[in-house]
Amino acid sequence: MRILLLVAAIAAVAQAQTDCSRGACYPPSNDLLLGRAHQLHASSTCGLTGSEVYCTPYQQRRMKCCPCDSRNPNSQLAHTVQDVLSTSEPDRWWQSRKELNPVSLQLDLNSLFQLDNLVLSFKGPRPSAFVIERTLDHGRTWQPALHLATNCATAFPGIPTATPLTMDQKYCYTLPPTGANPYQDHTIQFSPLRQYTYVQAPNSQKIEDVSGLTGLRVRLTELGDVPHLPGRALSRFYALKEMRVMGSCMCHGHANRCLPETYSKVNPQCECQHNTAGVNCERCADLYNDLPWRPAEEGNTHTCQRKTSPTPVTHLEKHRGSFCNKAQTPLS
C-alpha cells in the first residue's frame, strides 16, 4: 500500500529550473543520505545489547517469532539505522526496541541544504502518529514541517487539518486506515513545496521559507495498533525499510550545480552564478557589492552588481589654482 502525501513529486518546479540567466535556478535533486550514513542516527535500535524476540502475524491468524541481534551490524539478524539506505541489501530494515515511545531518526548535515522530497517506507506496523521536523541551526532548535496521525485531534490537539493558505500555518495530515493487516508495508512521501501549493507566493519564496535545513528528524510519537491473536501477544515497534532524503545544496536560486568536496563524493557547495559567493551563494562576491544581496526569484536573478569607483582625482587637479595668486583666474 502506498500513500502519496499531497501528490509529492520528486521532479518539482524548483528542480526543473536550470537556466540561471532568466531568474532563479536550482541544482538537481539527489539522495542526501548517500555518502552520509554516519550522519544518520536512531534513538533506539533493537538488539544492540543482546538478542530480542519479535512476534508478527504469519498466515491465517498465526504468528512467527524472530530474533533481532544488532551487535554485529553485518549480521542477517541485525536491523541498524544504516539499513534504511536505498543502497542496502534487499530484505534489510531498521527496527526499534519494543513498546518504546517516542523514537526518532535524525540526519545531521554539515551545511545548509534544500529538501525537495522525503520518502519513508515503513515495514509495519505503521506508526499512528509522527512528526517530520527540520532545523536551521544544526540541532539547537527544531521546527515541525508536518504532523501526521490517524487521529490528528487526539495526537496533536490544536494543529489544523485544513490545507495551509499562508506560509506560517502548521498542518496535520490524517493518515488513512491501515486495513486488515497493519504489518503490511506503507510508503509516505512528503514535499515541503507541495504542502503549500495553495499559498499565493512564488515558488522561490516557498523554497526559501520552508525547504531549507541543516538537519532532518522524524520523531515517531505513537505506536501503531496491532490485532489480538490467541497465544503470545504480537510485538509493537517501529520499523523502516527505506528512507530517501531527496534534495540539494541550498543556493538561494543562484546556482544550478553543486561542487563536490575534495575529500568525499558528497556535494555540499554551490557553483555560484549571478556574481554571488559563499558555500550557499549567500553573499555578493568581492567587488560586487553595489546592491544588497538578495535571493533570486522567478524572472529576476537579483545579480550582484560591480561596485563602481569614482573617477580618480590627480594630484595636479587637486591643487589647481595653487599656482595662481588671488588676482589671477586659473585656466580652465
PDB file of N, CA, C and O in Angstrom, residues 210-282:
ATOM      1  N   VAL A 210      10.452  27.311   3.479  1.00  0.00           N
ATOM      2  CA  VAL A 210      10.074  26.009   4.039  1.00  0.00           C
ATOM      3  C   VAL A 210      10.986  24.855   3.648  1.00  0.00           C
ATOM      4  O   VAL A 210      10.852  23.760   4.191  1.00  0.00           O
ATOM      5  N   SER A 211      11.919  25.040   2.710  1.00  0.00           N
ATOM      6  CA  SER A 211      12.724  23.912   2.231  1.00  0.00           C
ATOM      7  C   SER A 211      14.124  23.842   2.827  1.00  0.00           C
ATOM      8  O   SER A 211      14.769  22.800   2.765  1.00  0.00           O
ATOM      9  N   GLY A 212      14.622  24.941   3.382  1.00  0.00           N
ATOM     10  CA  GLY A 212      15.978  24.951   3.902  1.00  0.00           C
ATOM     11  C   GLY A 212      16.112  24.155   5.188  1.00  0.00           C
ATOM     12  O   GLY A 212      15.207  24.129   6.026  1.00  0.00           O
ATOM     13  N   LEU A 213      17.259  23.506   5.366  1.00  0.00           N
ATOM     14  CA  LEU A 213      17.521  22.753   6.596  1.00  0.00           C
ATOM     15  C   LEU A 213      19.002  22.434   6.740  1.00  0.00           C
ATOM     16  O   LEU A 213      19.721  22.298   5.758  1.00  0.00           O
ATOM     17  N   THR A 214      19.439  22.332   7.982  1.00  0.00           N
ATOM     18  CA  THR A 214      20.767  21.800   8.286  1.00  0.00           C
ATOM     19  C   THR A 214      20.657  20.448   8.987  1.00  0.00           C
ATOM     20  O   THR A 214      21.672  19.859   9.358  1.00  0.00           O
ATOM     21  N   GLY A 215      19.444  19.985   9.171  1.00  0.00           N
ATOM     22  CA  GLY A 215      19.197  18.681   9.762  1.00  0.00           C
ATOM     23  C   GLY A 215      17.732  18.316   9.627  1.00  0.00           C
ATOM     24  O   GLY A 215      16.865  19.184   9.535  1.00  0.00           O
ATOM     25  N   LEU A 216      17.462  17.013   9.610  1.00  0.00           N
ATOM     26  CA  LEU A 216      16.100  16.488   9.455  1.00  0.00           C
ATOM     27  C   LEU A 216      15.860  15.440  10.530  1.00  0.00           C
ATOM     28  O   LEU A 216      16.735  14.612  10.814  1.00  0.00           O
ATOM     29  N   ARG A 217      14.669  15.479  11.126  1.00  0.00           N
ATOM     30  CA  ARG A 217      14.339  14.499  12.169  1.00  0.00           C
ATOM     31  C   ARG A 217      12.922  13.975  11.948  1.00  0.00           C
ATOM     32  O   ARG A 217      11.998  14.746  11.703  1.00  0.00           O
ATOM     33  N   VAL A 218      12.784  12.661  12.030  1.00  0.00           N
ATOM     34  CA  VAL A 218      11.476  12.015  12.008  1.00  0.00           C
ATOM     35  C   VAL A 218      11.228  11.506  13.424  1.00  0.00           C
ATOM     36  O   VAL A 218      11.895  10.574  13.887  1.00  0.00           O
ATOM     37  N   ARG A 219      10.287  12.142  14.111  1.00  0.00           N
ATOM     38  CA  ARG A 219      10.009  11.803  15.513  1.00  0.00           C
ATOM     39  C   ARG A 219       8.730  10.975  15.587  1.00  0.00           C
ATOM     40  O   ARG A 219       7.632  11.468  15.336  1.00  0.00           O
ATOM     41  N   LEU A 220       8.887   9.692  15.886  1.00  0.00           N
ATOM     42  CA  LEU A 220       7.781   8.735  15.948  1.00  0.00           C
ATOM     43  C   LEU A 220       7.199   8.777  17.353  1.00  0.00           C
ATOM     44  O   LEU A 220       7.877   8.438  18.336  1.00  0.00           O
ATOM     45  N   THR A 221       5.944   9.184  17.472  1.00  0.00           N
ATOM     46  CA  THR A 221       5.379   9.501  18.782  1.00  0.00           C
ATOM     47  C   THR A 221       4.292   8.542  19.261  1.00  0.00           C
ATOM     48  O   THR A 221       3.938   8.574  20.437  1.00  0.00           O
ATOM     49  N   GLU A 222       3.745   7.721  18.358  1.00  0.00           N
ATOM     50  CA  GLU A 222       2.663   6.815  18.780  1.00  0.00           C
ATOM     51  C   GLU A 222       2.742   5.506  18.001  1.00  0.00           C
ATOM     52  O   GLU A 222       2.666   5.504  16.773  1.00  0.00           O
ATOM     53  N   LEU A 223       2.897   4.409  18.738  1.00  0.00           N
ATOM     54  CA  LEU A 223       2.972   3.088  18.116  1.00  0.00           C
ATOM     55  C   LEU A 223       1.652   2.717  17.459  1.00  0.00           C
ATOM     56  O   LEU A 223       0.574   3.078  17.941  1.00  0.00           O
ATOM     57  N   GLY A 224       1.733   1.994  16.366  1.00  0.00           N
ATOM     58  CA  GLY A 224       0.534   1.559  15.668  1.00  0.00           C
ATOM     59  C   GLY A 224      -0.188   0.429  16.402  1.00  0.00           C
ATOM     60  O   GLY A 224       0.422  -0.339  17.146  1.00  0.00           O
ATOM     61  N   ASP A 225      -1.496   0.355  16.190  1.00  0.00           N
ATOM     62  CA  ASP A 225      -2.289  -0.722  16.800  1.00  0.00           C
ATOM     63  C   ASP A 225      -2.018  -2.044  16.087  1.00  0.00           C
ATOM     64  O   ASP A 225      -1.756  -2.088  14.886  1.00  0.00           O
ATOM     65  N   VAL A 226      -2.083  -3.130  16.842  1.00  0.00           N
ATOM     66  CA  VAL A 226      -1.888  -4.471  16.277  1.00  0.00           C
ATOM     67  C   VAL A 226      -3.072  -5.347  16.677  1.00  0.00           C
ATOM     68  O   VAL A 226      -3.706  -5.127  17.704  1.00  0.00           O
ATOM     69  N   PRO A 227      -3.398  -6.347  15.850  1.00  0.00           N
ATOM     70  CA  PRO A 227      -4.529  -7.224  16.184  1.00  0.00           C
ATOM     71  C   PRO A 227      -4.198  -8.143  17.352  1.00  0.00           C
ATOM     72  O   PRO A 227      -3.027  -8.360  17.683  1.00  0.00           O
ATOM     73  N   HIS A 228      -5.244  -8.669  17.955  1.00  0.00           N
ATOM     74  CA  HIS A 228      -5.078  -9.615  19.060  1.00  0.00           C
ATOM     75  C   HIS A 228      -5.258 -11.030  18.505  1.00  0.00           C
ATOM     76  O   HIS A 228      -6.288 -11.365  17.927  1.00  0.00           O
ATOM     77  N   LEU A 229      -4.243 -11.854  18.695  1.00  0.00           N
ATOM     78  CA  LEU A 229      -4.284 -13.241  18.258  1.00  0.00           C
ATOM     79  C   LEU A 229      -4.185 -14.150  19.478  1.00  0.00           C
ATOM     80  O   LEU A 229      -3.610 -13.774  20.507  1.00  0.00           O
ATOM     81  N   PRO A 230      -4.734 -15.352  19.378  1.00  0.00           N
ATOM     82  CA  PRO A 230      -4.626 -16.285  20.513  1.00  0.00           C
ATOM     83  C   PRO A 230      -3.168 -16.663  20.751  1.00  0.00           C
ATOM     84  O   PRO A 230      -2.377 -16.773  19.827  1.00  0.00           O
ATOM     85  N   GLY A 231      -2.826 -16.830  22.024  1.00  0.00           N
ATOM     86  CA  GLY A 231      -1.456 -17.204  22.344  1.00  0.00           C
ATOM     87  C   GLY A 231      -0.621 -15.983  22.678  1.00  0.00           C
ATOM     88  O   GLY A 231      -1.088 -15.024  23.276  1.00  0.00           O
ATOM     89  N   ARG A 232       0.612 -15.973  22.229  1.00  0.00           N
ATOM     90  CA  ARG A 232       1.557 -14.919  22.533  1.00  0.00           C
ATOM     91  C   ARG A 232       1.153 -13.608  21.852  1.00  0.00           C
ATOM     92  O   ARG A 232       0.679 -13.614  20.717  1.00  0.00           O
ATOM     93  N   ALA A 233       1.356 -12.469  22.551  1.00  0.00           N
ATOM     94  CA  ALA A 233       0.950 -11.170  22.010  1.00  0.00           C
ATOM     95  C   ALA A 233       1.887 -10.748  20.882  1.00  0.00           C
ATOM     96  O   ALA A 233       3.091 -11.019  20.909  1.00  0.00           O
ATOM     97  N   LEU A 234       1.308 -10.090  19.891  1.00  0.00           N
ATOM     98  CA  LEU A 234       2.112  -9.549  18.797  1.00  0.00           C
ATOM     99  C   LEU A 234       2.946  -8.374  19.304  1.00  0.00           C
ATOM    100  O   LEU A 234       2.533  -7.639  20.191  1.00  0.00           O
ATOM    101  N   SER A 235       4.101  -8.183  18.706  1.00  0.00           N
ATOM    102  CA  SER A 235       5.027  -7.135  19.132  1.00  0.00           C
ATOM    103  C   SER A 235       4.650  -5.794  18.499  1.00  0.00           C
ATOM    104  O   SER A 235       4.216  -5.739  17.347  1.00  0.00           O
ATOM    105  N   ARG A 236       4.852  -4.721  19.268  1.00  0.00           N
ATOM    106  CA  ARG A 236       4.673  -3.366  18.738  1.00  0.00           C
ATOM    107  C   ARG A 236       6.029  -2.687  18.729  1.00  0.00           C
ATOM    108  O   ARG A 236       6.743  -2.654  19.740  1.00  0.00           O
ATOM    109  N   PHE A 237       6.366  -2.113  17.596  1.00  0.00           N
ATOM    110  CA  PHE A 237       7.681  -1.494  17.410  1.00  0.00           C
ATOM    111  C   PHE A 237       7.609  -0.571  16.201  1.00  0.00           C
ATOM    112  O   PHE A 237       6.602  -0.523  15.492  1.00  0.00           O
ATOM    113  N   TYR A 238       8.677   0.174  15.952  1.00  0.00           N
ATOM    114  CA  TYR A 238       8.816   0.971  14.741  1.00  0.00           C
ATOM    115  C   TYR A 238       9.834   0.297  13.830  1.00  0.00           C
ATOM    116  O   TYR A 238      10.868  -0.203  14.294  1.00  0.00           O
ATOM    117  N   ALA A 239       9.532   0.288  12.538  1.00  0.00           N
ATOM    118  CA  ALA A 239      10.470  -0.296  11.576  1.00  0.00           C
ATOM    119  C   ALA A 239      10.370   0.475  10.264  1.00  0.00           C
ATOM    120  O   ALA A 239       9.285   0.826   9.821  1.00  0.00           O
ATOM    121  N   LEU A 240      11.522   0.707   9.678  1.00  0.00           N
ATOM    122  CA  LEU A 240      11.596   1.465   8.428  1.00  0.00           C
ATOM    123  C   LEU A 240      12.465   0.691   7.442  1.00  0.00           C
ATOM    124  O   LEU A 240      13.620   0.384   7.722  1.00  0.00           O
ATOM    125  N   LYS A 241      11.844   0.373   6.303  1.00  0.00           N
ATOM    126  CA  LYS A 241      12.547  -0.412   5.288  1.00  0.00           C
ATOM    127  C   LYS A 241      13.451   0.462   4.425  1.00  0.00           C
ATOM    128  O   LYS A 241      14.545   0.038   4.037  1.00  0.00           O
ATOM    129  N   GLU A 242      13.005   1.671   4.108  1.00  0.00           N
ATOM    130  CA  GLU A 242      13.811   2.568   3.279  1.00  0.00           C
ATOM    131  C   GLU A 242      13.486   4.014   3.607  1.00  0.00           C
ATOM    132  O   GLU A 242      12.340   4.356   3.913  1.00  0.00           O
ATOM    133  N   MET A 243      14.514   4.844   3.512  1.00  0.00           N
ATOM    134  CA  MET A 243      14.358   6.280   3.724  1.00  0.00           C
ATOM    135  C   MET A 243      15.182   6.993   2.661  1.00  0.00           C
ATOM    136  O   MET A 243      16.367   6.700   2.477  1.00  0.00           O
ATOM    137  N   ARG A 244      14.552   7.911   1.947  1.00  0.00           N
ATOM    138  CA  ARG A 244      15.245   8.724   0.954  1.00  0.00           C
ATOM    139  C   ARG A 244      15.008  10.189   1.292  1.00  0.00           C
ATOM    140  O   ARG A 244      13.864  10.617   1.480  1.00  0.00           O
ATOM    141  N   VAL A 245      16.094  10.953   1.348  1.00  0.00           N
ATOM    142  CA  VAL A 245      16.011  12.389   1.611  1.00  0.00           C
ATOM    143  C   VAL A 245      16.485  13.078   0.340  1.00  0.00           C
ATOM    144  O   VAL A 245      17.669  13.319   0.131  1.00  0.00           O
ATOM    145  N   MET A 246      15.536  13.407  -0.533  1.00  0.00           N
ATOM    146  CA  MET A 246      15.867  13.973  -1.836  1.00  0.00           C
ATOM    147  C   MET A 246      16.008  15.495  -1.715  1.00  0.00           C
ATOM    148  O   MET A 246      15.096  16.178  -1.255  1.00  0.00           O
ATOM    149  N   GLY A 247      17.179  15.998  -2.103  1.00  0.00           N
ATOM    150  CA  GLY A 247      17.416  17.424  -2.007  1.00  0.00           C
ATOM    151  C   GLY A 247      18.735  17.793  -2.647  1.00  0.00           C
ATOM    152  O   GLY A 247      19.356  17.001  -3.357  1.00  0.00           O
ATOM    153  N   SER A 248      19.171  19.002  -2.386  1.00  0.00           N
ATOM    154  CA  SER A 248      20.414  19.501  -2.966  1.00  0.00           C
ATOM    155  C   SER A 248      20.976  20.584  -2.063  1.00  0.00           C
ATOM    156  O   SER A 248      20.343  21.003  -1.087  1.00  0.00           O
ATOM    157  N   CYS A 249      22.187  21.041  -2.393  1.00  0.00           N
ATOM    158  CA  CYS A 249      22.736  22.172  -1.654  1.00  0.00           C
ATOM    159  C   CYS A 249      21.825  23.386  -1.869  1.00  0.00           C
ATOM    160  O   CYS A 249      21.297  23.588  -2.953  1.00  0.00           O
ATOM    161  N   MET A 250      21.621  24.156  -0.823  1.00  0.00           N
ATOM    162  CA  MET A 250      20.776  25.351  -0.910  1.00  0.00           C
ATOM    163  C   MET A 250      21.595  26.501  -1.472  1.00  0.00           C
ATOM    164  O   MET A 250      22.598  26.918  -0.882  1.00  0.00           O
ATOM    165  N   CYS A 251      21.187  27.006  -2.629  1.00  0.00           N
ATOM    166  CA  CYS A 251      21.948  28.054  -3.319  1.00  0.00           C
ATOM    167  C   CYS A 251      21.163  29.347  -3.456  1.00  0.00           C
ATOM    168  O   CYS A 251      21.611  30.275  -4.144  1.00  0.00           O
ATOM    169  N   HIS A 252      19.984  29.417  -2.859  1.00  0.00           N
ATOM    170  CA  HIS A 252      19.150  30.631  -2.898  1.00  0.00           C
ATOM    171  C   HIS A 252      18.838  31.067  -4.327  1.00  0.00           C
ATOM    172  O   HIS A 252      18.709  32.258  -4.619  1.00  0.00           O
ATOM    173  N   GLY A 253      18.727  30.090  -5.246  1.00  0.00           N
ATOM    174  CA  GLY A 253      18.376  30.400  -6.631  1.00  0.00           C
ATOM    175  C   GLY A 253      19.521  30.914  -7.469  1.00  0.00           C
ATOM    176  O   GLY A 253      19.310  31.317  -8.612  1.00  0.00           O
ATOM    177  N   HIS A 254      20.756  30.855  -6.943  1.00  0.00           N
ATOM    178  CA  HIS A 254      21.903  31.429  -7.649  1.00  0.00           C
ATOM    179  C   HIS A 254      22.833  30.371  -8.247  1.00  0.00           C
ATOM    180  O   HIS A 254      23.956  30.712  -8.639  1.00  0.00           O
ATOM    181  N   ALA A 255      22.428  29.104  -8.332  1.00  0.00           N
ATOM    182  CA  ALA A 255      23.301  28.066  -8.903  1.00  0.00           C
ATOM    183  C   ALA A 255      22.456  26.899  -9.388  1.00  0.00           C
ATOM    184  O   ALA A 255      21.391  26.617  -8.832  1.00  0.00           O
ATOM    185  N   ASN A 256      22.937  26.232 -10.412  1.00  0.00           N
ATOM    186  CA  ASN A 256      22.261  25.034 -10.921  1.00  0.00           C
ATOM    187  C   ASN A 256      23.126  23.792 -10.790  1.00  0.00           C
ATOM    188  O   ASN A 256      22.827  22.758 -11.367  1.00  0.00           O
ATOM    189  N   ARG A 257      24.205  23.906  -9.981  1.00  0.00           N
ATOM    190  CA  ARG A 257      25.077  22.753  -9.797  1.00  0.00           C
ATOM    191  C   ARG A 257      25.768  22.846  -8.444  1.00  0.00           C
ATOM    192  O   ARG A 257      26.072  23.951  -7.968  1.00  0.00           O
ATOM    193  N   CYS A 258      25.990  21.691  -7.828  1.00  0.00           N
ATOM    194  CA  CYS A 258      26.756  21.618  -6.588  1.00  0.00           C
ATOM    195  C   CYS A 258      28.168  21.141  -6.908  1.00  0.00           C
ATOM    196  O   CYS A 258      28.356  20.229  -7.718  1.00  0.00           O
ATOM    197  N   LEU A 259      29.150  21.743  -6.266  1.00  0.00           N
ATOM    198  CA  LEU A 259      30.540  21.342  -6.457  1.00  0.00           C
ATOM    199  C   LEU A 259      30.902  20.256  -5.453  1.00  0.00           C
ATOM    200  O   LEU A 259      30.602  20.392  -4.256  1.00  0.00           O
ATOM    201  N   PRO A 260      31.554  19.182  -5.882  1.00  0.00           N
ATOM    202  CA  PRO A 260      31.930  18.127  -4.933  1.00  0.00           C
ATOM    203  C   PRO A 260      33.053  18.570  -4.007  1.00  0.00           C
ATOM    204  O   PRO A 260      33.912  19.358  -4.383  1.00  0.00           O
ATOM    205  N   GLU A 261      33.011  18.058  -2.769  1.00  0.00           N
ATOM    206  CA  GLU A 261      34.110  18.301  -1.851  1.00  0.00           C
ATOM    207  C   GLU A 261      35.341  17.550  -2.336  1.00  0.00           C
ATOM    208  O   GLU A 261      35.240  16.526  -3.007  1.00  0.00           O
ATOM    209  N   THR A 262      36.500  18.033  -1.974  1.00  0.00           N
ATOM    210  CA  THR A 262      37.742  17.401  -2.430  1.00  0.00           C
ATOM    211  C   THR A 262      38.014  16.091  -1.705  1.00  0.00           C
ATOM    212  O   THR A 262      38.727  15.233  -2.215  1.00  0.00           O
ATOM    213  N   TYR A 263      37.419  15.923  -0.518  1.00  0.00           N
ATOM    214  CA  TYR A 263      37.747  14.733   0.275  1.00  0.00           C
ATOM    215  C   TYR A 263      36.631  13.683   0.294  1.00  0.00           C
ATOM    216  O   TYR A 263      36.741  12.681   0.960  1.00  0.00           O
ATOM    217  N   SER A 264      35.540  13.913  -0.401  1.00  0.00           N
ATOM    218  CA  SER A 264      34.470  12.907  -0.430  1.00  0.00           C
ATOM    219  C   SER A 264      33.637  13.108  -1.685  1.00  0.00           C
ATOM    220  O   SER A 264      33.902  13.970  -2.501  1.00  0.00           O
ATOM    221  N   LYS A 265      32.589  12.282  -1.831  1.00  0.00           N
ATOM    222  CA  LYS A 265      31.758  12.325  -3.019  1.00  0.00           C
ATOM    223  C   LYS A 265      30.458  13.086  -2.804  1.00  0.00           C
ATOM    224  O   LYS A 265      29.619  13.134  -3.683  1.00  0.00           O
ATOM    225  N   VAL A 266      30.274  13.648  -1.623  1.00  0.00           N
ATOM    226  CA  VAL A 266      29.056  14.419  -1.384  1.00  0.00           C
ATOM    227  C   VAL A 266      29.214  15.808  -1.968  1.00  0.00           C
ATOM    228  O   VAL A 266      30.320  16.267  -2.235  1.00  0.00           O
ATOM    229  N   ASN A 267      28.091  16.492  -2.177  1.00  0.00           N
ATOM    230  CA  ASN A 267      28.098  17.781  -2.885  1.00  0.00           C
ATOM    231  C   ASN A 267      27.513  18.892  -2.009  1.00  0.00           C
ATOM    232  O   ASN A 267      26.354  19.228  -2.132  1.00  0.00           O
ATOM    233  N   PRO A 268      28.290  19.474  -1.111  1.00  0.00           N
ATOM    234  CA  PRO A 268      27.705  20.466  -0.213  1.00  0.00           C
ATOM    235  C   PRO A 268      27.849  21.906  -0.651  1.00  0.00           C
ATOM    236  O   PRO A 268      27.319  22.782   0.000  1.00  0.00           O
ATOM    237  N   GLN A 269      28.607  22.219  -1.704  1.00  0.00           N
ATOM    238  CA  GLN A 269      28.889  23.600  -2.043  1.00  0.00           C
ATOM    239  C   GLN A 269      28.329  23.958  -3.409  1.00  0.00           C
ATOM    240  O   GLN A 269      28.412  23.187  -4.355  1.00  0.00           O
ATOM    241  N   CYS A 270      27.769  25.161  -3.512  1.00  0.00           N
ATOM    242  CA  CYS A 270      27.152  25.621  -4.757  1.00  0.00           C
ATOM    243  C   CYS A 270      28.200  26.175  -5.714  1.00  0.00           C
ATOM    244  O   CYS A 270      29.177  26.800  -5.286  1.00  0.00           O
ATOM    245  N   GLU A 271      27.971  25.961  -7.014  1.00  0.00           N
ATOM    246  CA  GLU A 271      28.763  26.634  -8.043  1.00  0.00           C
ATOM    247  C   GLU A 271      28.029  27.933  -8.382  1.00  0.00           C
ATOM    248  O   GLU A 271      27.146  27.978  -9.236  1.00  0.00           O
ATOM    249  N   CYS A 272      28.394  28.989  -7.685  1.00  0.00           N
ATOM    250  CA  CYS A 272      27.598  30.212  -7.666  1.00  0.00           C
ATOM    251  C   CYS A 272      27.651  30.972  -8.983  1.00  0.00           C
ATOM    252  O   CYS A 272      28.692  31.054  -9.635  1.00  0.00           O
ATOM    253  N   GLN A 273      26.503  31.536  -9.365  1.00  0.00           N
ATOM    254  CA  GLN A 273      26.390  32.439 -10.500  1.00  0.00           C
ATOM    255  C   GLN A 273      25.807  33.766 -10.008  1.00  0.00           C
ATOM    256  O   GLN A 273      25.647  33.981  -8.806  1.00  0.00           O
ATOM    257  N   HIS A 274      25.484  34.636 -10.935  1.00  0.00           N
ATOM    258  CA  HIS A 274      24.909  35.950 -10.608  1.00  0.00           C
ATOM    259  C   HIS A 274      25.845  36.786  -9.733  1.00  0.00           C
ATOM    260  O   HIS A 274      25.387  37.602  -8.923  1.00  0.00           O
ATOM    261  N   ASN A 275      27.167  36.566  -9.870  1.00  0.00           N
ATOM    262  CA  ASN A 275      28.177  37.313  -9.110  1.00  0.00           C
ATOM    263  C   ASN A 275      28.020  37.138  -7.604  1.00  0.00           C
ATOM    264  O   ASN A 275      28.284  38.058  -6.813  1.00  0.00           O
ATOM    265  N   THR A 276      27.570  35.943  -7.196  1.00  0.00           N
ATOM    266  CA  THR A 276      27.447  35.637  -5.769  1.00  0.00           C
ATOM    267  C   THR A 276      28.584  34.726  -5.341  1.00  0.00           C
ATOM    268  O   THR A 276      29.310  34.175  -6.165  1.00  0.00           O
ATOM    269  N   ALA A 277      28.732  34.537  -4.036  1.00  0.00           N
ATOM    270  CA  ALA A 277      29.819  33.725  -3.496  1.00  0.00           C
ATOM    271  C   ALA A 277      29.378  33.107  -2.179  1.00  0.00           C
ATOM    272  O   ALA A 277      28.318  33.424  -1.643  1.00  0.00           O
ATOM    273  N   GLY A 278      30.223  32.201  -1.657  1.00  0.00           N
ATOM    274  CA  GLY A 278      29.927  31.512  -0.402  1.00  0.00           C
ATOM    275  C   GLY A 278      29.506  30.076  -0.651  1.00  0.00           C
ATOM    276  O   GLY A 278      29.194  29.693  -1.778  1.00  0.00           O
ATOM    277  N   VAL A 279      29.495  29.271   0.396  1.00  0.00           N
ATOM    278  CA  VAL A 279      29.097  27.867   0.284  1.00  0.00           C
ATOM    279  C   VAL A 279      27.702  27.751  -0.288  1.00  0.00           C
ATOM    280  O   VAL A 279      27.407  26.870  -1.095  1.00  0.00           O
ATOM    281  N   ASN A 280      26.811  28.666   0.111  1.00  0.00           N
ATOM    282  CA  ASN A 280      25.418  28.642  -0.329  1.00  0.00           C
ATOM    283  C   ASN A 280      25.053  29.849  -1.184  1.00  0.00           C
ATOM    284  O   ASN A 280      23.879  30.200  -1.279  1.00  0.00           O
ATOM    285  N   CYS A 281      26.040  30.503  -1.790  1.00  0.00           N
ATOM    286  CA  CYS A 281      25.797  31.726  -2.580  1.00  0.00           C
ATOM    287  C   CYS A 281      25.038  32.751  -1.753  1.00  0.00           C
ATOM    288  O   CYS A 281      24.135  33.438  -2.242  1.00  0.00           O
ATOM    289  N   GLU A 282      25.420  32.851  -0.487  1.00  0.00           N
ATOM    290  CA  GLU A 282      24.668  33.665   0.466  1.00  0.00           C
ATOM    291  C   GLU A 282      25.155  35.104   0.560  1.00  0.00           C
ATOM    292  O   GLU A 282      24.672  35.878   1.404  1.00  0.00           O
TER     293      GLU A 282
END
